[in-house]
PDB file of C-alpha atoms in Angstrom:
ATOM      1  CA  MET B   1      18.325  27.340 -30.355  1.00 54.00           C
ATOM      2  CA  SER B   2      22.114  29.153 -30.960  1.00 67.00           C
ATOM      3  CA  GLY B   3      22.908  32.718 -31.252  1.00 94.00           C
ATOM      4  CA  LEU B   4      25.526  35.298 -31.266  1.00 96.00           C
ATOM      5  CA  VAL B   5      23.980  36.448 -27.945  1.00 98.00           C
ATOM      6  CA  LEU B   6      21.394  34.153 -27.098  1.00 97.00           C
ATOM      7  CA  GLY B   7      20.071  34.472 -23.608  1.00 95.00           C
ATOM      8  CA  LYS B   8      21.536  38.611 -23.324  1.00 97.00           C
ATOM      9  CA  LEU B   9      18.970  41.142 -22.069  1.00 98.00           C
ATOM     10  CA  ALA B  10      19.739  43.686 -24.837  1.00 98.00           C
ATOM     11  CA  PHE B  11      18.501  47.551 -24.557  1.00 98.00           C
ATOM     12  CA  VAL B  12      18.307  49.743 -27.114  1.00 98.00           C
ATOM     13  CA  THR B  13      17.431  53.236 -27.811  1.00 98.00           C
ATOM     14  CA  GLY B  14      16.121  55.108 -31.117  1.00 97.00           C
ATOM     15  CA  ALA B  15      14.303  51.373 -31.410  1.00 98.00           C
ATOM     16  CA  GLY B  16      11.163  53.023 -33.294  1.00 97.00           C
ATOM     17  CA  SER B  17      12.689  53.298 -36.561  1.00 95.00           C
ATOM     18  CA  GLY B  18      15.790  52.629 -38.590  1.00 95.00           C
ATOM     19  CA  ILE B  19      19.187  51.390 -37.671  1.00 97.00           C
ATOM     20  CA  GLY B  20      17.894  51.312 -34.054  1.00 97.00           C
ATOM     21  CA  ARG B  21      14.633  49.008 -35.381  1.00 98.00           C
ATOM     22  CA  ALA B  22      16.900  46.749 -37.723  1.00 97.00           C
ATOM     23  CA  THR B  23      19.024  46.776 -34.234  1.00 98.00           C
ATOM     24  CA  CYS B  24      16.665  45.133 -32.404  1.00 98.00           C
ATOM     25  CA  GLN B  25      15.282  42.706 -35.302  1.00 97.00           C
ATOM     26  CA  VAL B  26      18.971  41.159 -35.819  1.00 98.00           C
ATOM     27  CA  LEU B  27      19.576  40.930 -31.967  1.00 98.00           C
ATOM     28  CA  ALA B  28      16.412  38.932 -31.690  1.00 97.00           C
ATOM     29  CA  ARG B  29      17.098  36.805 -34.380  1.00 96.00           C
ATOM     30  CA  GLU B  30      20.676  36.060 -32.337  1.00 97.00           C
ATOM     31  CA  GLY B  31      18.894  35.049 -29.432  1.00 97.00           C
ATOM     32  CA  ALA B  32      18.545  38.297 -27.033  1.00 97.00           C
ATOM     33  CA  GLN B  33      15.732  39.087 -25.235  1.00 97.00           C
ATOM     34  CA  VAL B  34      14.852  42.989 -26.312  1.00 98.00           C
ATOM     35  CA  ILE B  35      13.970  45.633 -25.006  1.00 98.00           C
ATOM     36  CA  ALA B  36      13.188  48.705 -27.655  1.00 98.00           C
ATOM     37  CA  ALA B  37      13.210  52.434 -25.786  1.00 98.00           C
ATOM     38  CA  ASP B  38      11.916  55.635 -27.906  1.00 98.00           C
ATOM     39  CA  LYS B  39      10.520  58.920 -27.088  1.00 97.00           C
ATOM     40  CA  ASN B  40       7.459  57.608 -29.325  1.00 97.00           C
ATOM     41  CA  LEU B  41       6.319  54.543 -27.593  1.00 97.00           C
ATOM     42  CA  LYS B  42       4.292  53.427 -30.413  1.00 98.00           C
ATOM     43  CA  SER B  43       7.285  53.150 -32.590  1.00 97.00           C
ATOM     44  CA  ALA B  44       8.725  51.080 -30.070  1.00 98.00           C
ATOM     45  CA  GLU B  45       5.811  49.006 -29.797  1.00 97.00           C
ATOM     46  CA  GLU B  46       5.309  48.230 -33.488  1.00 97.00           C
ATOM     47  CA  THR B  47       9.187  47.246 -33.410  1.00 98.00           C
ATOM     48  CA  ILE B  48       8.513  44.804 -30.740  1.00 97.00           C
ATOM     49  CA  ALA B  49       5.164  43.253 -32.039  1.00 96.00           C
ATOM     50  CA  ALA B  50       7.498  42.423 -35.294  1.00 94.00           C
ATOM     51  CA  LEU B  51      10.278  40.537 -33.266  1.00 95.00           C
ATOM     52  CA  PRO B  52      10.215  36.864 -33.004  1.00 81.00           C
ATOM     53  CA  ILE B  53      10.045  35.169 -29.946  1.00 73.00           C
ATOM     54  CA  THR B  54      13.185  34.443 -28.178  1.00 61.00           C
ATOM     55  CA  SER B  55      13.367  30.565 -26.859  1.00 57.00           C
ATOM     56  CA  ASN B  56      16.234  29.705 -24.527  1.00 54.00           C
ATOM     57  CA  ASN B  57      16.126  26.192 -23.318  1.00 51.00           C
ATOM     58  CA  ASP B  58      12.881  25.772 -24.339  1.00 44.00           C
ATOM     59  CA  ASN B  59      11.059  28.390 -22.579  1.00 49.00           C
ATOM     60  CA  SER B  60       9.644  31.411 -24.859  1.00 52.00           C
ATOM     61  CA  ILE B  61      11.100  34.984 -23.443  1.00 61.00           C
ATOM     62  CA  GLY B  62       9.081  38.037 -24.471  1.00 86.00           C
ATOM     63  CA  HIS B  63      10.696  41.308 -25.576  1.00 96.00           C
ATOM     64  CA  SER B  64       9.459  44.332 -24.309  1.00 97.00           C
ATOM     65  CA  SER B  65       9.422  48.023 -25.308  1.00 97.00           C
ATOM     66  CA  VAL B  66       9.529  51.161 -22.995  1.00 98.00           C
ATOM     67  CA  LEU B  67       9.032  55.297 -23.615  1.00 98.00           C
ATOM     68  CA  LEU B  68      12.317  57.225 -22.942  1.00 98.00           C
ATOM     69  CA  ASP B  69      14.155  60.765 -24.004  1.00 98.00           C
ATOM     70  CA  VAL B  70      17.616  59.755 -23.294  1.00 98.00           C
ATOM     71  CA  SER B  71      18.377  63.727 -23.131  1.00 98.00           C
ATOM     72  CA  ASP B  72      16.647  63.872 -19.327  1.00 98.00           C
ATOM     73  CA  SER B  73      18.130  61.914 -16.925  1.00 98.00           C
ATOM     74  CA  ASN B  74      14.820  61.137 -15.073  1.00 98.00           C
ATOM     75  CA  SER B  75      13.531  59.344 -17.553  1.00 98.00           C
ATOM     76  CA  ILE B  76      16.288  56.869 -18.024  1.00 98.00           C
ATOM     77  CA  LYS B  77      16.369  56.183 -14.600  1.00 98.00           C
ATOM     78  CA  SER B  78      12.811  55.800 -14.747  1.00 98.00           C
ATOM     79  CA  SER B  79      13.361  52.888 -17.731  1.00 98.00           C
ATOM     80  CA  LEU B  80      15.834  51.626 -15.815  1.00 98.00           C
ATOM     81  CA  ASN B  81      13.655  50.761 -12.886  1.00 98.00           C
ATOM     82  CA  LYS B  82      11.237  49.315 -14.913  1.00 97.00           C
ATOM     83  CA  ILE B  83      13.637  46.701 -16.401  1.00 97.00           C
ATOM     84  CA  LEU B  84      14.828  46.064 -12.927  1.00 97.00           C
ATOM     85  CA  GLY B  85      11.407  45.415 -11.854  1.00 96.00           C
ATOM     86  CA  GLN B  86      10.596  43.090 -14.698  1.00 96.00           C
ATOM     87  CA  PHE B  87      13.585  41.132 -15.426  1.00 96.00           C
ATOM     88  CA  LYS B  88      15.831  41.421 -12.044  1.00 96.00           C
ATOM     89  CA  LYS B  89      18.880  43.013 -13.681  1.00 97.00           C
ATOM     90  CA  PRO B  90      20.101  45.182 -16.033  1.00 98.00           C
ATOM     91  CA  PRO B  91      20.844  44.249 -19.721  1.00 98.00           C
ATOM     92  CA  SER B  92      24.132  43.389 -20.451  1.00 98.00           C
ATOM     93  CA  ILE B  93      23.982  44.456 -24.092  1.00 98.00           C
ATOM     94  CA  VAL B  94      23.497  48.690 -24.359  1.00 98.00           C
ATOM     95  CA  VAL B  95      22.541  50.348 -28.072  1.00 98.00           C
ATOM     96  CA  ASN B  96      22.345  54.280 -27.991  1.00 98.00           C
ATOM     97  CA  CYS B  97      20.751  54.525 -31.360  1.00 97.00           C
ATOM     98  CA  ALA B  98      19.066  57.756 -30.498  1.00 97.00           C
ATOM     99  CA  GLY B  99      19.461  60.647 -32.477  1.00 96.00           C
ATOM    100  CA  ILE B 100      17.614  63.881 -34.041  1.00 96.00           C
ATOM    101  CA  THR B 101      19.248  66.348 -36.809  1.00 95.00           C
ATOM    102  CA  ARG B 102      18.779  70.149 -37.405  1.00 96.00           C
ATOM    103  CA  ASP B 103      20.339  70.995 -40.009  1.00 94.00           C
ATOM    104  CA  ASN B 104      21.441  74.602 -41.012  1.00 96.00           C
ATOM    105  CA  PHE B 105      24.272  76.662 -42.283  1.00 97.00           C
ATOM    106  CA  ILE B 106      26.773  77.887 -39.527  1.00 98.00           C
ATOM    107  CA  LEU B 107      25.180  81.723 -39.953  1.00 98.00           C
ATOM    108  CA  LYS B 108      21.580  80.345 -40.057  1.00 98.00           C
ATOM    109  CA  LEU B 109      21.511  77.530 -37.278  1.00 98.00           C
ATOM    110  CA  SER B 110      19.616  78.575 -34.115  1.00 98.00           C
ATOM    111  CA  GLU B 111      21.060  78.871 -30.637  1.00 98.00           C
ATOM    112  CA  GLU B 112      17.853  76.427 -29.975  1.00 98.00           C
ATOM    113  CA  ASP B 113      18.451  73.534 -32.545  1.00 98.00           C
ATOM    114  CA  PHE B 114      22.090  73.156 -31.537  1.00 98.00           C
ATOM    115  CA  ASP B 115      21.359  72.959 -27.968  1.00 98.00           C
ATOM    116  CA  ASP B 116      18.500  70.089 -29.219  1.00 98.00           C
ATOM    117  CA  VAL B 117      21.247  68.089 -31.274  1.00 98.00           C
ATOM    118  CA  ILE B 118      23.789  68.177 -28.305  1.00 98.00           C
ATOM    119  CA  ASN B 119      21.585  67.475 -25.850  1.00 98.00           C
ATOM    120  CA  VAL B 120      19.777  64.494 -27.506  1.00 98.00           C
ATOM    121  CA  ASN B 121      22.897  62.933 -29.501  1.00 98.00           C
ATOM    122  CA  LEU B 122      25.966  63.905 -26.874  1.00 98.00           C
ATOM    123  CA  LYS B 123      24.543  64.588 -23.616  1.00 98.00           C
ATOM    124  CA  GLY B 124      22.215  61.634 -23.835  1.00 98.00           C
ATOM    125  CA  THR B 125      25.072  59.215 -25.140  1.00 98.00           C
ATOM    126  CA  PHE B 126      26.617  60.235 -21.700  1.00 98.00           C
ATOM    127  CA  LEU B 127      23.352  59.729 -19.497  1.00 98.00           C
ATOM    128  CA  LEU B 128      22.652  56.540 -20.633  1.00 98.00           C
ATOM    129  CA  MET B 129      26.300  55.240 -20.253  1.00 98.00           C
ATOM    130  CA  LYS B 130      26.622  56.402 -16.836  1.00 98.00           C
ATOM    131  CA  ILE B 131      23.509  55.161 -15.281  1.00 98.00           C
ATOM    132  CA  PHE B 132      23.441  52.169 -17.020  1.00 98.00           C
ATOM    133  CA  ALA B 133      27.362  51.346 -16.288  1.00 98.00           C
ATOM    134  CA  GLN B 134      26.402  51.787 -12.397  1.00 98.00           C
ATOM    135  CA  ALA B 135      23.802  49.801 -12.581  1.00 98.00           C
ATOM    136  CA  ILE B 136      25.704  46.930 -14.457  1.00 98.00           C
ATOM    137  CA  ILE B 137      28.649  47.442 -11.719  1.00 98.00           C
ATOM    138  CA  GLU B 138      26.239  47.009  -9.204  1.00 97.00           C
ATOM    139  CA  ASN B 139      24.599  44.076 -10.040  1.00 97.00           C
ATOM    140  CA  ASN B 140      27.825  42.730 -11.026  1.00 96.00           C
ATOM    141  CA  VAL B 141      27.057  41.787 -14.645  1.00 96.00           C
ATOM    142  CA  GLN B 142      29.299  39.870 -16.508  1.00 91.00           C
ATOM    143  CA  GLU B 143      30.971  40.328 -20.255  1.00 95.00           C
ATOM    144  CA  SER B 144      28.917  43.758 -20.566  1.00 98.00           C
ATOM    145  CA  SER B 145      28.773  45.806 -23.839  1.00 98.00           C
ATOM    146  CA  PHE B 146      27.911  49.435 -24.869  1.00 98.00           C
ATOM    147  CA  ILE B 147      27.722  50.257 -28.362  1.00 98.00           C
ATOM    148  CA  THR B 148      27.159  53.950 -29.395  1.00 98.00           C
ATOM    149  CA  ILE B 149      26.511  55.418 -32.996  1.00 97.00           C
ATOM    150  CA  GLY B 150      28.611  58.070 -33.890  1.00 97.00           C
ATOM    151  CA  SER B 151      28.632  59.012 -37.766  1.00 96.00           C
ATOM    152  CA  VAL B 152      31.207  59.414 -40.736  1.00 94.00           C
ATOM    153  CA  VAL B 153      30.684  62.938 -40.513  1.00 93.00           C
ATOM    154  CA  ALA B 154      32.111  63.505 -37.705  1.00 94.00           C
ATOM    155  CA  LYS B 155      35.816  62.985 -38.591  1.00 91.00           C
ATOM    156  CA  HIS B 156      35.343  65.857 -41.205  1.00 90.00           C
ATOM    157  CA  GLY B 157      32.209  67.790 -40.708  1.00 92.00           C
ATOM    158  CA  ASN B 158      29.704  68.763 -43.182  1.00 90.00           C
ATOM    159  CA  MET B 159      28.264  71.798 -44.920  1.00 92.00           C
ATOM    160  CA  GLY B 160      24.643  72.156 -43.031  1.00 94.00           C
ATOM    161  CA  GLN B 161      25.777  70.301 -39.644  1.00 95.00           C
ATOM    162  CA  ALA B 162      27.857  71.807 -37.470  1.00 98.00           C
ATOM    163  CA  ASN B 163      25.840  70.593 -34.614  1.00 98.00           C
ATOM    164  CA  TYR B 164      25.471  66.991 -35.346  1.00 97.00           C
ATOM    165  CA  CYS B 165      29.321  66.503 -36.459  1.00 97.00           C
ATOM    166  CA  ALA B 166      30.145  68.132 -33.270  1.00 98.00           C
ATOM    167  CA  SER B 167      27.100  65.718 -31.407  1.00 98.00           C
ATOM    168  CA  LYS B 168      28.906  62.918 -32.959  1.00 98.00           C
ATOM    169  CA  ALA B 169      32.410  63.863 -32.940  1.00 98.00           C
ATOM    170  CA  GLY B 170      31.677  63.975 -28.773  1.00 98.00           C
ATOM    171  CA  VAL B 171      30.096  60.662 -29.185  1.00 98.00           C
ATOM    172  CA  ASP B 172      33.187  58.834 -30.319  1.00 98.00           C
ATOM    173  CA  ILE B 173      35.586  60.575 -27.910  1.00 98.00           C
ATOM    174  CA  VAL B 174      33.017  59.818 -24.889  1.00 98.00           C
ATOM    175  CA  THR B 175      32.510  56.301 -26.132  1.00 98.00           C
ATOM    176  CA  LYS B 176      36.503  55.459 -26.307  1.00 98.00           C
ATOM    177  CA  THR B 177      36.877  57.197 -22.726  1.00 98.00           C
ATOM    178  CA  ALA B 178      34.476  55.039 -20.866  1.00 98.00           C
ATOM    179  CA  ALA B 179      36.063  52.300 -22.782  1.00 98.00           C
ATOM    180  CA  ARG B 180      39.424  53.134 -20.796  1.00 98.00           C
ATOM    181  CA  GLU B 181      37.061  53.643 -17.508  1.00 98.00           C
ATOM    182  CA  PHE B 182      35.034  50.943 -17.686  1.00 98.00           C
ATOM    183  CA  SER B 183      36.852  47.636 -18.680  1.00 97.00           C
ATOM    184  CA  LYS B 184      38.097  47.144 -15.246  1.00 97.00           C
ATOM    185  CA  TYR B 185      34.380  46.310 -14.351  1.00 97.00           C
ATOM    186  CA  GLY B 186      34.288  44.053 -17.748  1.00 97.00           C
ATOM    187  CA  ILE B 187      32.397  46.181 -19.586  1.00 98.00           C
ATOM    188  CA  ARG B 188      33.219  46.891 -23.375  1.00 98.00           C
ATOM    189  CA  CYS B 189      32.702  50.376 -25.232  1.00 98.00           C
ATOM    190  CA  ASN B 190      32.861  50.761 -28.735  1.00 98.00           C
ATOM    191  CA  SER B 191      31.167  52.678 -31.568  1.00 98.00           C
ATOM    192  CA  VAL B 192      30.064  52.536 -35.133  1.00 98.00           C
ATOM    193  CA  LEU B 193      30.497  55.070 -37.297  1.00 97.00           C
ATOM    194  CA  PRO B 194      27.697  54.898 -40.416  1.00 95.00           C
ATOM    195  CA  GLY B 195      28.058  56.321 -43.561  1.00 90.00           C
ATOM    196  CA  PHE B 196      25.014  57.293 -45.605  1.00 84.00           C
ATOM    197  CA  ILE B 197      22.357  55.028 -44.729  1.00 89.00           C
ATOM    198  CA  ALA B 198      19.062  54.479 -45.873  1.00 83.00           C
ATOM    199  CA  THR B 199      16.691  55.783 -42.659  1.00 80.00           C
ATOM    200  CA  PRO B 200      13.995  58.576 -41.681  1.00 73.00           C
ATOM    201  CA  MET B 201      16.620  60.620 -41.086  1.00 73.00           C
ATOM    202  CA  THR B 202      17.774  60.392 -45.049  1.00 75.00           C
ATOM    203  CA  ASP B 203      14.557  59.933 -46.357  1.00 68.00           C
ATOM    204  CA  ILE B 204      14.254  63.975 -46.097  1.00 69.00           C
ATOM    205  CA  VAL B 205      17.504  64.544 -48.170  1.00 71.00           C
ATOM    206  CA  PRO B 206      16.459  65.681 -51.885  1.00 71.00           C
ATOM    207  CA  GLU B 207      17.148  63.222 -54.588  1.00 76.00           C
ATOM    208  CA  LYS B 208      20.126  65.574 -55.902  1.00 73.00           C
ATOM    209  CA  VAL B 209      22.001  65.368 -53.446  1.00 74.00           C
ATOM    210  CA  LYS B 210      21.753  61.882 -52.988  1.00 71.00           C
ATOM    211  CA  GLU B 211      22.685  61.618 -57.288  1.00 74.00           C
ATOM    212  CA  LYS B 212      25.889  63.642 -56.368  1.00 74.00           C
ATOM    213  CA  MET B 213      26.656  61.562 -53.346  1.00 76.00           C
ATOM    214  CA  MET B 214      26.802  58.257 -54.833  1.00 79.00           C
ATOM    215  CA  PRO B 215      30.513  58.569 -56.751  1.00 79.00           C
ATOM    216  CA  LEU B 216      32.070  59.443 -53.205  1.00 80.00           C
ATOM    217  CA  ILE B 217      30.680  55.383 -52.158  1.00 81.00           C
ATOM    218  CA  SER B 218      33.026  53.014 -53.626  1.00 80.00           C
ATOM    219  CA  CYS B 219      29.870  50.425 -53.535  1.00 84.00           C
ATOM    220  CA  ARG B 220      27.595  52.867 -55.172  1.00 79.00           C
ATOM    221  CA  ARG B 221      24.922  52.691 -53.163  1.00 83.00           C
ATOM    222  CA  MET B 222      23.339  53.665 -49.565  1.00 83.00           C
ATOM    223  CA  GLY B 223      23.496  51.095 -46.683  1.00 86.00           C
ATOM    224  CA  CYS B 224      20.875  49.514 -45.407  1.00 92.00           C
ATOM    225  CA  PRO B 225      19.854  49.603 -41.345  1.00 96.00           C
ATOM    226  CA  GLU B 226      20.494  45.847 -40.784  1.00 97.00           C
ATOM    227  CA  GLU B 227      24.187  46.259 -42.540  1.00 97.00           C
ATOM    228  CA  VAL B 228      24.824  48.769 -39.452  1.00 97.00           C
ATOM    229  CA  ALA B 229      22.923  46.117 -37.141  1.00 98.00           C
ATOM    230  CA  GLU B 230      24.606  43.213 -37.606  1.00 98.00           C
ATOM    231  CA  MET B 231      28.206  44.794 -37.216  1.00 98.00           C
ATOM    232  CA  ILE B 232      26.254  46.076 -33.845  1.00 98.00           C
ATOM    233  CA  THR B 233      25.466  42.788 -32.643  1.00 98.00           C
ATOM    234  CA  PHE B 234      29.312  41.346 -33.553  1.00 98.00           C
ATOM    235  CA  LEU B 235      30.145  44.041 -30.884  1.00 98.00           C
ATOM    236  CA  ALA B 236      27.658  43.090 -28.937  1.00 98.00           C
ATOM    237  CA  SER B 237      28.396  39.467 -28.903  1.00 98.00           C
ATOM    238  CA  SER B 238      31.682  37.295 -27.215  1.00 97.00           C
ATOM    239  CA  LYS B 239      33.212  36.854 -30.673  1.00 97.00           C
ATOM    240  CA  SER B 240      34.388  40.777 -30.330  1.00 98.00           C
ATOM    241  CA  SER B 241      35.390  40.202 -26.834  1.00 97.00           C
ATOM    242  CA  TYR B 242      39.003  41.697 -27.582  1.00 98.00           C
ATOM    243  CA  VAL B 243      37.726  44.796 -29.425  1.00 98.00           C
ATOM    244  CA  ASN B 244      37.322  48.189 -27.056  1.00 98.00           C
ATOM    245  CA  GLY B 245      37.366  51.542 -27.399  1.00 98.00           C
ATOM    246  CA  ALA B 246      37.454  50.786 -30.942  1.00 98.00           C
ATOM    247  CA  SER B 247      35.580  53.263 -33.884  1.00 97.00           C
ATOM    248  CA  ILE B 248      34.408  51.118 -36.914  1.00 97.00           C
ATOM    249  CA  ASP B 249      33.543  52.730 -40.182  1.00 95.00           C
ATOM    250  CA  ILE B 250      30.215  51.791 -41.825  1.00 94.00           C
ATOM    251  CA  ASN B 251      30.235  53.425 -44.835  1.00 88.00           C
ATOM    252  CA  GLY B 252      30.872  51.092 -48.201  1.00 88.00           C
ATOM    253  CA  GLY B 253      34.292  52.738 -48.967  1.00 85.00           C
ATOM    254  CA  MET B 254      32.857  56.298 -48.379  1.00 79.00           C
ATOM    255  CA  SER B 255      35.231  59.373 -49.545  1.00 79.00           C
ATOM    256  CA  ILE B 256      34.743  62.978 -48.423  1.00 69.00           C
TER     257      ILE B 256
END
């Protein structure tokens, strides 16, 4: 079997749906052994159940799922310990797709909703990077890659999403900083900035809002999670060996 990430161990958060689930599917298609992590364990298990079994040197390698709350360092450490116990090594591919929204205008946005989004999207990215990078360095895992999920709205802001925009802007800067700090350990860090992608997160957007968005997108359609997943897989592979600290737009030519 040939593949972009053949024989690699990949850890994907937010794997129960949307971009996270699509990323698991593409990584598995390209030969990776996938660990799907989500706060909803049942959804992560459903993702794994639909993945093809990876074959490497005539040996079948199964995928696995794990319960994870990225905003809780103890939960991340627990997940990592399970991985080390099962696979005897940390993953060399870490994709942080976990994210939430709590949309509202600033004058109506509660402190709790602001904190929840920052804790999951931004703090979660920091904690995951720190804890998994430490394990990768300690175990001398070579050619590792972290990919985080930012957002096109982090560049310009978006009405009703002050908390989300702030969190995703932070994710991008944390990723660029990590790229500078981790490069000497052989760890590359990049972020992708999706635009209007058809996921459970955008399913709740009113149709009239979606209709207004279409003229702003050169491709005149919403993106598919698989299209983001393809870029993530490229960044996880050796084909992107000189891509580090980058922020890559995946928005169909979206202008705001």
